[in-house]
Amino acid sequence: PPPPPPPRRISAISVAERVQEEIGAGGVGPLPKMVGYQVRMQRSITEDTQVLFCTTGILLRRLQSDPELKGVTHVIVDEVHEMTVQSDFLLIILRNLLRVNSRLRILLMSATINAKRFAEYFGGCSTISVEGRCYPVQEFYLEDVVETCRYHVDANGPYCNKKALHSPELPAHLERMRGAYKPETISTVHLLDSSRINYDLIARLLHHLQSKPSDGAILVFLPGLTEIQCLYDDLMDSPYGFGNPTKY
């Protein structure tokens, strides 16, 4: 499956606040706010709300009670290329909805979308391509990170795969790494529990990156708010100085 997307709730709230600020109508919240958001049990909607940012699940729930989306003029679906169960189901409903609500306009957005494929699915609709700049990207894999950070997994720690610990025979893909990586790197990758988020390794990598001169920032993608909070707490308690308010 594709990697988990950034937390939808955080995105909906932060983008709503930014749009509200850009149009100069004050913050998101009470009257007379023009932009609102709704995510799970949290919402900021008033009678003056004209633009609503919400998650796919919220829109599907709205369609249950209002299958024709009466009063809605435009539906913008961002990151449509992710092709999740919910987003695929939403596109099916929206395509059928166009037959009964001719006033509705649907905009699908993505930086990596196969525009021709989606246009054909929606009956040959128009497409708009906005050119952007491409930046050089250098890919590093888990074994590169382990070797660069000189990371070793604790056999008694939470990030060790206990089954691999008692199975010294390496899988074929690790055997092919011999000669390209150090033996201890291959052994560590073999012992890592891939079902867990290794906050220790992330902290070690961040420490390595911040030790190098750079004008850029570091962006870490995690599945949800709980994982973000866990990493934040670990970084604040780490020996690498991330809790220093004068530096970070």
JSON list of C-alpha atoms in Angstrom, two decimals:
[
{"chain": "A", "resi": 1, "resn": "PRO", "atom": "CA", "xyz": [0.00, 0.00, 0.00]},
{"chain": "A", "resi": 2, "resn": "PRO", "atom": "CA", "xyz": [1.09, 3.63, -0.45]},
{"chain": "A", "resi": 3, "resn": "PRO", "atom": "CA", "xyz": [2.70, 5.44, 2.49]},
{"chain": "A", "resi": 4, "resn": "PRO", "atom": "CA", "xyz": [0.24, 7.01, 4.90]},
{"chain": "A", "resi": 5, "resn": "PRO", "atom": "CA", "xyz": [-0.70, 10.59, 4.02]},
{"chain": "A", "resi": 6, "resn": "PRO", "atom": "CA", "xyz": [-0.24, 13.53, 6.38]},
{"chain": "A", "resi": 7, "resn": "PRO", "atom": "CA", "xyz": [-2.94, 13.81, 9.13]},
{"chain": "A", "resi": 8, "resn": "ARG", "atom": "CA", "xyz": [-6.16, 14.99, 7.50]},
{"chain": "A", "resi": 9, "resn": "ARG", "atom": "CA", "xyz": [-7.47, 16.74, 10.60]},
{"chain": "A", "resi": 10, "resn": "ILE", "atom": "CA", "xyz": [-4.37, 18.90, 10.96]},
{"chain": "A", "resi": 11, "resn": "SER", "atom": "CA", "xyz": [-4.44, 19.76, 7.25]},
{"chain": "A", "resi": 12, "resn": "ALA", "atom": "CA", "xyz": [-8.10, 20.80, 7.22]},
{"chain": "A", "resi": 13, "resn": "ILE", "atom": "CA", "xyz": [-7.76, 23.11, 10.22]},
{"chain": "A", "resi": 14, "resn": "SER", "atom": "CA", "xyz": [-4.45, 24.70, 9.23]},
{"chain": "A", "resi": 15, "resn": "VAL", "atom": "CA", "xyz": [-5.47, 25.30, 5.60]},
{"chain": "A", "resi": 16, "resn": "ALA", "atom": "CA", "xyz": [-8.80, 26.81, 6.70]},
{"chain": "A", "resi": 17, "resn": "GLU", "atom": "CA", "xyz": [-6.98, 29.21, 8.99]},
{"chain": "A", "resi": 18, "resn": "ARG", "atom": "CA", "xyz": [-4.52, 30.15, 6.24]},
{"chain": "A", "resi": 19, "resn": "VAL", "atom": "CA", "xyz": [-7.26, 30.80, 3.65]},
{"chain": "A", "resi": 20, "resn": "GLN", "atom": "CA", "xyz": [-9.22, 32.87, 6.17]},
{"chain": "A", "resi": 21, "resn": "GLU", "atom": "CA", "xyz": [-6.11, 34.92, 6.81]},
{"chain": "A", "resi": 22, "resn": "GLU", "atom": "CA", "xyz": [-5.36, 35.33, 3.09]},
{"chain": "A", "resi": 23, "resn": "ILE", "atom": "CA", "xyz": [-8.81, 36.72, 2.28]},
{"chain": "A", "resi": 24, "resn": "GLY", "atom": "CA", "xyz": [-8.52, 39.13, 5.20]},
{"chain": "A", "resi": 25, "resn": "ALA", "atom": "CA", "xyz": [-11.68, 38.03, 6.99]},
{"chain": "A", "resi": 26, "resn": "GLY", "atom": "CA", "xyz": [-10.18, 37.37, 10.39]},
{"chain": "A", "resi": 27, "resn": "GLY", "atom": "CA", "xyz": [-9.56, 34.02, 12.04]},
{"chain": "A", "resi": 28, "resn": "VAL", "atom": "CA", "xyz": [-11.52, 30.80, 11.83]},
{"chain": "A", "resi": 29, "resn": "GLY", "atom": "CA", "xyz": [-14.30, 30.51, 14.38]},
{"chain": "A", "resi": 30, "resn": "PRO", "atom": "CA", "xyz": [-17.26, 32.65, 15.48]},
{"chain": "A", "resi": 31, "resn": "LEU", "atom": "CA", "xyz": [-19.19, 35.15, 13.38]},
{"chain": "A", "resi": 32, "resn": "PRO", "atom": "CA", "xyz": [-18.60, 36.68, 10.94]},
{"chain": "A", "resi": 33, "resn": "LYS", "atom": "CA", "xyz": [-16.17, 34.05, 9.71]},
{"chain": "A", "resi": 34, "resn": "MET", "atom": "CA", "xyz": [-16.41, 33.06, 6.07]},
{"chain": "A", "resi": 35, "resn": "VAL", "atom": "CA", "xyz": [-14.15, 29.99, 6.15]},
{"chain": "A", "resi": 36, "resn": "GLY", "atom": "CA", "xyz": [-14.81, 26.99, 8.36]},
{"chain": "A", "resi": 37, "resn": "TYR", "atom": "CA", "xyz": [-13.67, 23.42, 8.93]},
{"chain": "A", "resi": 38, "resn": "GLN", "atom": "CA", "xyz": [-15.11, 20.13, 10.13]},
{"chain": "A", "resi": 39, "resn": "VAL", "atom": "CA", "xyz": [-13.03, 17.14, 11.22]},
{"chain": "A", "resi": 40, "resn": "ARG", "atom": "CA", "xyz": [-14.51, 14.27, 13.18]},
{"chain": "A", "resi": 41, "resn": "MET", "atom": "CA", "xyz": [-15.89, 15.68, 16.45]},
{"chain": "A", "resi": 42, "resn": "GLN", "atom": "CA", "xyz": [-14.38, 19.13, 15.88]},
{"chain": "A", "resi": 43, "resn": "ARG", "atom": "CA", "xyz": [-16.05, 21.81, 13.79]},
{"chain": "A", "resi": 44, "resn": "SER", "atom": "CA", "xyz": [-16.09, 25.55, 13.21]},
{"chain": "A", "resi": 45, "resn": "ILE", "atom": "CA", "xyz": [-19.11, 26.38, 11.06]},
{"chain": "A", "resi": 46, "resn": "THR", "atom": "CA", "xyz": [-21.53, 29.33, 11.24]},
{"chain": "A", "resi": 47, "resn": "GLU", "atom": "CA", "xyz": [-24.35, 30.71, 9.11]},
{"chain": "A", "resi": 48, "resn": "ASP", "atom": "CA", "xyz": [-21.78, 32.90, 7.36]},
{"chain": "A", "resi": 49, "resn": "THR", "atom": "CA", "xyz": [-19.53, 29.99, 6.35]},
{"chain": "A", "resi": 50, "resn": "GLN", "atom": "CA", "xyz": [-19.16, 29.84, 2.58]},
{"chain": "A", "resi": 51, "resn": "VAL", "atom": "CA", "xyz": [-15.99, 27.75, 2.29]},
{"chain": "A", "resi": 52, "resn": "LEU", "atom": "CA", "xyz": [-15.70, 24.53, 4.27]},
{"chain": "A", "resi": 53, "resn": "PHE", "atom": "CA", "xyz": [-12.57, 22.43, 4.62]},
{"chain": "A", "resi": 54, "resn": "CYS", "atom": "CA", "xyz": [-13.26, 18.86, 5.66]},
{"chain": "A", "resi": 55, "resn": "THR", "atom": "CA", "xyz": [-11.97, 15.32, 5.41]},
{"chain": "A", "resi": 56, "resn": "THR", "atom": "CA", "xyz": [-13.19, 12.76, 2.89]},
{"chain": "A", "resi": 57, "resn": "GLY", "atom": "CA", "xyz": [-15.09, 10.95, 5.63]},
{"chain": "A", "resi": 58, "resn": "ILE", "atom": "CA", "xyz": [-17.01, 14.09, 6.59]},
{"chain": "A", "resi": 59, "resn": "LEU", "atom": "CA", "xyz": [-18.04, 14.71, 2.96]},
{"chain": "A", "resi": 60, "resn": "LEU", "atom": "CA", "xyz": [-19.22, 11.11, 2.60]},
{"chain": "A", "resi": 61, "resn": "ARG", "atom": "CA", "xyz": [-21.29, 11.52, 5.76]},
{"chain": "A", "resi": 62, "resn": "ARG", "atom": "CA", "xyz": [-22.78, 14.74, 4.36]},
{"chain": "A", "resi": 63, "resn": "LEU", "atom": "CA", "xyz": [-23.75, 12.87, 1.20]},
{"chain": "A", "resi": 64, "resn": "GLN", "atom": "CA", "xyz": [-25.70, 10.36, 3.28]},
{"chain": "A", "resi": 65, "resn": "SER", "atom": "CA", "xyz": [-28.05, 13.05, 4.56]},
{"chain": "A", "resi": 66, "resn": "ASP", "atom": "CA", "xyz": [-27.84, 15.32, 1.52]},
{"chain": "A", "resi": 67, "resn": "PRO", "atom": "CA", "xyz": [-27.24, 13.10, -1.54]},
{"chain": "A", "resi": 68, "resn": "GLU", "atom": "CA", "xyz": [-27.66, 16.00, -3.99]},
{"chain": "A", "resi": 69, "resn": "LEU", "atom": "CA", "xyz": [-25.43, 18.43, -2.02]},
{"chain": "A", "resi": 70, "resn": "LYS", "atom": "CA", "xyz": [-28.07, 21.14, -2.21]},
{"chain": "A", "resi": 71, "resn": "GLY", "atom": "CA", "xyz": [-26.60, 24.59, -1.70]},
{"chain": "A", "resi": 72, "resn": "VAL", "atom": "CA", "xyz": [-23.09, 23.45, -2.65]},
{"chain": "A", "resi": 73, "resn": "THR", "atom": "CA", "xyz": [-21.68, 24.98, -5.84]},
{"chain": "A", "resi": 74, "resn": "HIS", "atom": "CA", "xyz": [-18.16, 23.51, -5.91]},
{"chain": "A", "resi": 75, "resn": "VAL", "atom": "CA", "xyz": [-16.44, 20.42, -4.51]},
{"chain": "A", "resi": 76, "resn": "ILE", "atom": "CA", "xyz": [-12.63, 20.43, -4.58]},
{"chain": "A", "resi": 77, "resn": "VAL", "atom": "CA", "xyz": [-10.92, 17.08, -3.97]},
{"chain": "A", "resi": 78, "resn": "ASP", "atom": "CA", "xyz": [-7.20, 17.46, -3.32]},
{"chain": "A", "resi": 79, "resn": "GLU", "atom": "CA", "xyz": [-4.52, 14.76, -3.51]},
{"chain": "A", "resi": 80, "resn": "VAL", "atom": "CA", "xyz": [-6.88, 12.70, -5.64]},
{"chain": "A", "resi": 81, "resn": "HIS", "atom": "CA", "xyz": [-4.03, 10.44, -6.80]},
{"chain": "A", "resi": 82, "resn": "GLU", "atom": "CA", "xyz": [-3.84, 8.72, -3.40]},
{"chain": "A", "resi": 83, "resn": "MET", "atom": "CA", "xyz": [-6.59, 6.29, -4.44]},
{"chain": "A", "resi": 84, "resn": "THR", "atom": "CA", "xyz": [-7.80, 5.24, -0.99]},
{"chain": "A", "resi": 85, "resn": "VAL", "atom": "CA", "xyz": [-11.03, 3.29, -0.50]},
{"chain": "A", "resi": 86, "resn": "GLN", "atom": "CA", "xyz": [-12.80, 6.41, 0.74]},
{"chain": "A", "resi": 87, "resn": "SER", "atom": "CA", "xyz": [-11.54, 8.67, -2.05]},
{"chain": "A", "resi": 88, "resn": "ASP", "atom": "CA", "xyz": [-12.37, 6.11, -4.77]},
{"chain": "A", "resi": 89, "resn": "PHE", "atom": "CA", "xyz": [-15.87, 5.71, -3.36]},
{"chain": "A", "resi": 90, "resn": "LEU", "atom": "CA", "xyz": [-16.26, 9.50, -3.23]},
{"chain": "A", "resi": 91, "resn": "LEU", "atom": "CA", "xyz": [-15.32, 9.87, -6.90]},
{"chain": "A", "resi": 92, "resn": "ILE", "atom": "CA", "xyz": [-17.93, 7.28, -7.88]},
{"chain": "A", "resi": 93, "resn": "ILE", "atom": "CA", "xyz": [-20.62, 9.18, -5.97]},
{"chain": "A", "resi": 94, "resn": "LEU", "atom": "CA", "xyz": [-19.54, 12.56, -7.34]},
{"chain": "A", "resi": 95, "resn": "ARG", "atom": "CA", "xyz": [-19.61, 11.32, -10.93]},
{"chain": "A", "resi": 96, "resn": "ASN", "atom": "CA", "xyz": [-23.14, 9.99, -10.47]},
{"chain": "A", "resi": 97, "resn": "LEU", "atom": "CA", "xyz": [-24.14, 13.18, -8.67]},
{"chain": "A", "resi": 98, "resn": "LEU", "atom": "CA", "xyz": [-23.35, 15.29, -11.76]},
{"chain": "A", "resi": 99, "resn": "ARG", "atom": "CA", "xyz": [-26.28, 13.62, -13.52]},
{"chain": "A", "resi": 100, "resn": "VAL", "atom": "CA", "xyz": [-28.79, 14.97, -10.99]},
{"chain": "A", "resi": 101, "resn": "ASN", "atom": "CA", "xyz": [-27.10, 18.23, -10.00]},
{"chain": "A", "resi": 102, "resn": "SER", "atom": "CA", "xyz": [-25.99, 19.99, -13.16]},
{"chain": "A", "resi": 103, "resn": "ARG", "atom": "CA", "xyz": [-25.03, 23.15, -11.25]},
{"chain": "A", "resi": 104, "resn": "LEU", "atom": "CA", "xyz": [-22.36, 21.38, -9.25]},
{"chain": "A", "resi": 105, "resn": "ARG", "atom": "CA", "xyz": [-18.74, 21.90, -10.29]},
{"chain": "A", "resi": 106, "resn": "ILE", "atom": "CA", "xyz": [-16.11, 19.33, -9.29]},
{"chain": "A", "resi": 107, "resn": "LEU", "atom": "CA", "xyz": [-12.40, 20.09, -9.26]},
{"chain": "A", "resi": 108, "resn": "LEU", "atom": "CA", "xyz": [-9.85, 17.31, -8.82]},
{"chain": "A", "resi": 109, "resn": "MET", "atom": "CA", "xyz": [-6.35, 18.36, -7.79]},
{"chain": "A", "resi": 110, "resn": "SER", "atom": "CA", "xyz": [-3.03, 16.58, -7.61]},
{"chain": "A", "resi": 111, "resn": "ALA", "atom": "CA", "xyz": [0.63, 17.18, -8.37]},
{"chain": "A", "resi": 112, "resn": "THR", "atom": "CA", "xyz": [1.09, 13.67, -9.77]},
{"chain": "A", "resi": 113, "resn": "ILE", "atom": "CA", "xyz": [-2.31, 12.84, -11.19]},
{"chain": "A", "resi": 114, "resn": "ASN", "atom": "CA", "xyz": [-2.82, 11.01, -14.47]},
{"chain": "A", "resi": 115, "resn": "ALA", "atom": "CA", "xyz": [-5.01, 13.80, -15.82]},
{"chain": "A", "resi": 116, "resn": "LYS", "atom": "CA", "xyz": [-6.09, 11.96, -18.98]},
{"chain": "A", "resi": 117, "resn": "ARG", "atom": "CA", "xyz": [-7.31, 8.95, -17.02]},
{"chain": "A", "resi": 118, "resn": "PHE", "atom": "CA", "xyz": [-9.41, 11.02, -14.61]},
{"chain": "A", "resi": 119, "resn": "ALA", "atom": "CA", "xyz": [-10.74, 13.24, -17.39]},
{"chain": "A", "resi": 120, "resn": "GLU", "atom": "CA", "xyz": [-11.98, 10.17, -19.27]},
{"chain": "A", "resi": 121, "resn": "TYR", "atom": "CA", "xyz": [-13.62, 8.83, -16.10]},
{"chain": "A", "resi": 122, "resn": "PHE", "atom": "CA", "xyz": [-15.58, 12.09, -15.81]},
{"chain": "A", "resi": 123, "resn": "GLY", "atom": "CA", "xyz": [-16.73, 12.04, -19.43]},
{"chain": "A", "resi": 124, "resn": "GLY", "atom": "CA", "xyz": [-13.90, 13.95, -21.08]},
{"chain": "A", "resi": 125, "resn": "CYS", "atom": "CA", "xyz": [-13.92, 16.96, -18.79]},
{"chain": "A", "resi": 126, "resn": "SER", "atom": "CA", "xyz": [-11.51, 19.87, -19.15]},
{"chain": "A", "resi": 127, "resn": "THR", "atom": "CA", "xyz": [-8.06, 19.78, -17.55]},
{"chain": "A", "resi": 128, "resn": "ILE", "atom": "CA", "xyz": [-5.79, 22.58, -16.38]},
{"chain": "A", "resi": 129, "resn": "SER", "atom": "CA", "xyz": [-2.04, 22.07, -16.07]},
{"chain": "A", "resi": 130, "resn": "VAL", "atom": "CA", "xyz": [-0.04, 24.46, -13.92]},
{"chain": "A", "resi": 131, "resn": "GLU", "atom": "CA", "xyz": [3.69, 24.22, -14.49]},
{"chain": "A", "resi": 132, "resn": "GLY", "atom": "CA", "xyz": [5.89, 24.01, -11.44]},
{"chain": "A", "resi": 133, "resn": "ARG", "atom": "CA", "xyz": [9.56, 23.73, -10.67]},
{"chain": "A", "resi": 134, "resn": "CYS", "atom": "CA", "xyz": [11.25, 20.39, -10.19]},
{"chain": "A", "resi": 135, "resn": "TYR", "atom": "CA", "xyz": [13.97, 20.08, -7.62]},
{"chain": "A", "resi": 136, "resn": "PRO", "atom": "CA", "xyz": [16.70, 17.44, -7.55]},
{"chain": "A", "resi": 137, "resn": "VAL", "atom": "CA", "xyz": [15.79, 14.56, -5.27]},
{"chain": "A", "resi": 138, "resn": "GLN", "atom": "CA", "xyz": [18.29, 12.10, -3.87]},
{"chain": "A", "resi": 139, "resn": "GLU", "atom": "CA", "xyz": [16.87, 8.89, -2.46]},
{"chain": "A", "resi": 140, "resn": "PHE", "atom": "CA", "xyz": [18.21, 7.12, 0.62]},
{"chain": "A", "resi": 141, "resn": "TYR", "atom": "CA", "xyz": [16.92, 3.83, 1.97]},
{"chain": "A", "resi": 142, "resn": "LEU", "atom": "CA", "xyz": [16.72, 2.33, 5.43]},
{"chain": "A", "resi": 143, "resn": "GLU", "atom": "CA", "xyz": [20.08, 0.62, 5.10]},
{"chain": "A", "resi": 144, "resn": "ASP", "atom": "CA", "xyz": [21.65, 3.96, 4.10]},
{"chain": "A", "resi": 145, "resn": "VAL", "atom": "CA", "xyz": [20.24, 5.64, 7.20]},
{"chain": "A", "resi": 146, "resn": "VAL", "atom": "CA", "xyz": [21.35, 2.81, 9.48]},
{"chain": "A", "resi": 147, "resn": "GLU", "atom": "CA", "xyz": [24.88, 2.89, 8.11]},
{"chain": "A", "resi": 148, "resn": "THR", "atom": "CA", "xyz": [25.19, 6.68, 8.06]},
{"chain": "A", "resi": 149, "resn": "CYS", "atom": "CA", "xyz": [23.94, 7.03, 11.64]},
{"chain": "A", "resi": 150, "resn": "ARG", "atom": "CA", "xyz": [25.89, 3.96, 12.81]},
{"chain": "A", "resi": 151, "resn": "TYR", "atom": "CA", "xyz": [22.68, 2.74, 14.37]},
{"chain": "A", "resi": 152, "resn": "HIS", "atom": "CA", "xyz": [22.49, -0.52, 16.29]},
{"chain": "A", "resi": 153, "resn": "VAL", "atom": "CA", "xyz": [19.24, -2.03, 17.52]},
{"chain": "A", "resi": 154, "resn": "ASP", "atom": "CA", "xyz": [19.02, -3.15, 21.14]},
{"chain": "A", "resi": 155, "resn": "ALA", "atom": "CA", "xyz": [18.21, -6.87, 21.24]},
{"chain": "A", "resi": 156, "resn": "ASN", "atom": "CA", "xyz": [16.10, -6.26, 24.37]},
{"chain": "A", "resi": 157, "resn": "GLY", "atom": "CA", "xyz": [14.54, -3.05, 23.13]},
{"chain": "A", "resi": 158, "resn": "PRO", "atom": "CA", "xyz": [11.10, -2.38, 21.61]},
{"chain": "A", "resi": 159, "resn": "TYR", "atom": "CA", "xyz": [12.41, -2.01, 18.05]},
{"chain": "A", "resi": 160, "resn": "CYS", "atom": "CA", "xyz": [13.97, -5.45, 17.77]},
{"chain": "A", "resi": 161, "resn": "ASN", "atom": "CA", "xyz": [12.24, -8.19, 15.80]},
{"chain": "A", "resi": 162, "resn": "LYS", "atom": "CA", "xyz": [12.49, -11.09, 18.24]},
{"chain": "A", "resi": 163, "resn": "LYS", "atom": "CA", "xyz": [11.77, -13.66, 15.51]},
{"chain": "A", "resi": 164, "resn": "ALA", "atom": "CA", "xyz": [14.68, -12.38, 13.42]},
{"chain": "A", "resi": 165, "resn": "LEU", "atom": "CA", "xyz": [16.86, -12.46, 16.52]},
{"chain": "A", "resi": 166, "resn": "HIS", "atom": "CA", "xyz": [16.47, -16.24, 16.67]},
{"chain": "A", "resi": 167, "resn": "SER", "atom": "CA", "xyz": [16.70, -16.65, 12.89]},
{"chain": "A", "resi": 168, "resn": "PRO", "atom": "CA", "xyz": [20.27, -15.84, 11.81]},
{"chain": "A", "resi": 169, "resn": "GLU", "atom": "CA", "xyz": [19.61, -16.74, 8.18]},
{"chain": "A", "resi": 170, "resn": "LEU", "atom": "CA", "xyz": [19.25, -13.56, 6.13]},
{"chain": "A", "resi": 171, "resn": "PRO", "atom": "CA", "xyz": [16.45, -13.04, 3.59]},
{"chain": "A", "resi": 172, "resn": "ALA", "atom": "CA", "xyz": [17.50, -12.95, -0.08]},
{"chain": "A", "resi": 173, "resn": "HIS", "atom": "CA", "xyz": [17.19, -9.17, -0.40]},
{"chain": "A", "resi": 174, "resn": "LEU", "atom": "CA", "xyz": [19.59, -8.68, 2.51]},
{"chain": "A", "resi": 175, "resn": "GLU", "atom": "CA", "xyz": [22.01, -11.25, 1.14]},
{"chain": "A", "resi": 176, "resn": "ARG", "atom": "CA", "xyz": [22.25, -9.17, -2.03]},
{"chain": "A", "resi": 177, "resn": "MET", "atom": "CA", "xyz": [23.47, -6.22, 0.06]},
{"chain": "A", "resi": 178, "resn": "ARG", "atom": "CA", "xyz": [26.70, -7.98, 1.00]},
{"chain": "A", "resi": 179, "resn": "GLY", "atom": "CA", "xyz": [29.65, -6.02, -0.27]},
{"chain": "A", "resi": 180, "resn": "ALA", "atom": "CA", "xyz": [27.62, -2.81, -0.63]},
{"chain": "A", "resi": 181, "resn": "TYR", "atom": "CA", "xyz": [27.06, -2.30, 3.10]},
{"chain": "A", "resi": 182, "resn": "LYS", "atom": "CA", "xyz": [28.91, -3.16, 6.27]},
{"chain": "A", "resi": 183, "resn": "PRO", "atom": "CA", "xyz": [28.02, -6.51, 7.91]},
{"chain": "A", "resi": 184, "resn": "GLU", "atom": "CA", "xyz": [26.76, -4.74, 11.04]},
{"chain": "A", "resi": 185, "resn": "THR", "atom": "CA", "xyz": [24.45, -2.58, 8.90]},
{"chain": "A", "resi": 186, "resn": "ILE", "atom": "CA", "xyz": [22.90, -5.64, 7.25]},
{"chain": "A", "resi": 187, "resn": "SER", "atom": "CA", "xyz": [22.53, -7.32, 10.64]},
{"chain": "A", "resi": 188, "resn": "THR", "atom": "CA", "xyz": [20.79, -4.27, 12.11]},
{"chain": "A", "resi": 189, "resn": "VAL", "atom": "CA", "xyz": [18.36, -4.00, 9.20]},
{"chain": "A", "resi": 190, "resn": "HIS", "atom": "CA", "xyz": [17.60, -7.70, 9.64]},
{"chain": "A", "resi": 191, "resn": "LEU", "atom": "CA", "xyz": [16.79, -7.21, 13.32]},
{"chain": "A", "resi": 192, "resn": "LEU", "atom": "CA", "xyz": [14.63, -4.09, 12.96]},
{"chain": "A", "resi": 193, "resn": "ASP", "atom": "CA", "xyz": [10.91, -4.57, 13.58]},
{"chain": "A", "resi": 194, "resn": "SER", "atom": "CA", "xyz": [9.31, -3.07, 10.46]},
{"chain": "A", "resi": 195, "resn": "SER", "atom": "CA", "xyz": [5.86, -3.07, 12.06]},
{"chain": "A", "resi": 196, "resn": "ARG", "atom": "CA", "xyz": [6.84, -0.35, 14.54]},
{"chain": "A", "resi": 197, "resn": "ILE", "atom": "CA", "xyz": [7.78, 3.29, 14.04]},
{"chain": "A", "resi": 198, "resn": "ASN", "atom": "CA", "xyz": [11.36, 3.57, 15.24]},
{"chain": "A", "resi": 199, "resn": "TYR", "atom": "CA", "xyz": [11.38, 6.92, 17.04]},
{"chain": "A", "resi": 200, "resn": "ASP", "atom": "CA", "xyz": [14.92, 6.26, 18.24]},
{"chain": "A", "resi": 201, "resn": "LEU", "atom": "CA", "xyz": [16.23, 5.96, 14.68]},
{"chain": "A", "resi": 202, "resn": "ILE", "atom": "CA", "xyz": [14.29, 9.07, 13.59]},
{"chain": "A", "resi": 203, "resn": "ALA", "atom": "CA", "xyz": [15.86, 11.07, 16.43]},
{"chain": "A", "resi": 204, "resn": "ARG", "atom": "CA", "xyz": [19.30, 9.77, 15.50]},
{"chain": "A", "resi": 205, "resn": "LEU", "atom": "CA", "xyz": [18.76, 10.74, 11.85]},
{"chain": "A", "resi": 206, "resn": "LEU", "atom": "CA", "xyz": [17.51, 14.22, 12.78]},
{"chain": "A", "resi": 207, "resn": "HIS", "atom": "CA", "xyz": [20.57, 14.70, 14.96]},
{"chain": "A", "resi": 208, "resn": "HIS", "atom": "CA", "xyz": [22.79, 13.69, 12.05]},
{"chain": "A", "resi": 209, "resn": "LEU", "atom": "CA", "xyz": [21.03, 16.04, 9.63]},
{"chain": "A", "resi": 210, "resn": "GLN", "atom": "CA", "xyz": [21.04, 19.06, 11.92]},
{"chain": "A", "resi": 211, "resn": "SER", "atom": "CA", "xyz": [24.76, 18.65, 12.51]},
{"chain": "A", "resi": 212, "resn": "LYS", "atom": "CA", "xyz": [25.39, 19.48, 8.85]},
{"chain": "A", "resi": 213, "resn": "PRO", "atom": "CA", "xyz": [25.26, 23.10, 7.61]},
{"chain": "A", "resi": 214, "resn": "SER", "atom": "CA", "xyz": [22.05, 23.72, 5.67]},
{"chain": "A", "resi": 215, "resn": "ASP", "atom": "CA", "xyz": [19.55, 26.51, 5.07]},
{"chain": "A", "resi": 216, "resn": "GLY", "atom": "CA", "xyz": [16.61, 24.13, 4.64]},
{"chain": "A", "resi": 217, "resn": "ALA", "atom": "CA", "xyz": [14.10, 22.59, 7.00]},
{"chain": "A", "resi": 218, "resn": "ILE", "atom": "CA", "xyz": [13.29, 18.97, 7.84]},
{"chain": "A", "resi": 219, "resn": "LEU", "atom": "CA", "xyz": [9.83, 17.53, 7.25]},
{"chain": "A", "resi": 220, "resn": "VAL", "atom": "CA", "xyz": [8.90, 14.23, 8.91]},
{"chain": "A", "resi": 221, "resn": "PHE", "atom": "CA", "xyz": [5.76, 12.40, 7.73]},
{"chain": "A", "resi": 222, "resn": "LEU", "atom": "CA", "xyz": [3.96, 10.28, 10.32]},
{"chain": "A", "resi": 223, "resn": "PRO", "atom": "CA", "xyz": [0.59, 8.46, 10.19]},
{"chain": "A", "resi": 224, "resn": "GLY", "atom": "CA", "xyz": [-1.32, 10.59, 12.69]},
{"chain": "A", "resi": 225, "resn": "LEU", "atom": "CA", "xyz": [-1.41, 13.06, 15.56]},
{"chain": "A", "resi": 226, "resn": "THR", "atom": "CA", "xyz": [-0.66, 10.39, 18.16]},
{"chain": "A", "resi": 227, "resn": "GLU", "atom": "CA", "xyz": [2.57, 9.42, 16.41]},
{"chain": "A", "resi": 228, "resn": "ILE", "atom": "CA", "xyz": [3.53, 13.08, 15.98]},
{"chain": "A", "resi": 229, "resn": "GLN", "atom": "CA", "xyz": [3.07, 13.65, 19.71]},
{"chain": "A", "resi": 230, "resn": "CYS", "atom": "CA", "xyz": [5.11, 10.54, 20.56]},
{"chain": "A", "resi": 231, "resn": "LEU", "atom": "CA", "xyz": [8.01, 11.68, 18.39]},
{"chain": "A", "resi": 232, "resn": "TYR", "atom": "CA", "xyz": [7.80, 15.20, 19.82]},
{"chain": "A", "resi": 233, "resn": "ASP", "atom": "CA", "xyz": [7.97, 13.88, 23.38]},
{"chain": "A", "resi": 234, "resn": "ASP", "atom": "CA", "xyz": [10.90, 11.63, 22.50]},
{"chain": "A", "resi": 235, "resn": "LEU", "atom": "CA", "xyz": [12.78, 14.50, 20.90]},
{"chain": "A", "resi": 236, "resn": "MET", "atom": "CA", "xyz": [12.20, 16.74, 23.90]},
{"chain": "A", "resi": 237, "resn": "ASP", "atom": "CA", "xyz": [13.65, 14.04, 26.16]},
{"chain": "A", "resi": 238, "resn": "SER", "atom": "CA", "xyz": [16.47, 12.98, 23.81]},
{"chain": "A", "resi": 239, "resn": "PRO", "atom": "CA", "xyz": [20.14, 13.71, 24.58]},
{"chain": "A", "resi": 240, "resn": "TYR", "atom": "CA", "xyz": [20.52, 15.59, 21.28]},
{"chain": "A", "resi": 241, "resn": "GLY", "atom": "CA", "xyz": [19.33, 18.95, 22.59]},
{"chain": "A", "resi": 242, "resn": "PHE", "atom": "CA", "xyz": [16.08, 19.24, 20.63]},
{"chain": "A", "resi": 243, "resn": "GLY", "atom": "CA", "xyz": [14.40, 20.60, 23.76]},
{"chain": "A", "resi": 244, "resn": "ASN", "atom": "CA", "xyz": [16.60, 23.71, 23.68]},
{"chain": "A", "resi": 245, "resn": "PRO", "atom": "CA", "xyz": [14.16, 26.60, 22.94]},
{"chain": "A", "resi": 246, "resn": "THR", "atom": "CA", "xyz": [16.99, 28.92, 21.91]},
{"chain": "A", "resi": 247, "resn": "LYS", "atom": "CA", "xyz": [18.04, 26.57, 19.12]},
{"chain": "A", "resi": 248, "resn": "TYR", "atom": "CA", "xyz": [14.82, 24.88, 17.92]}
]
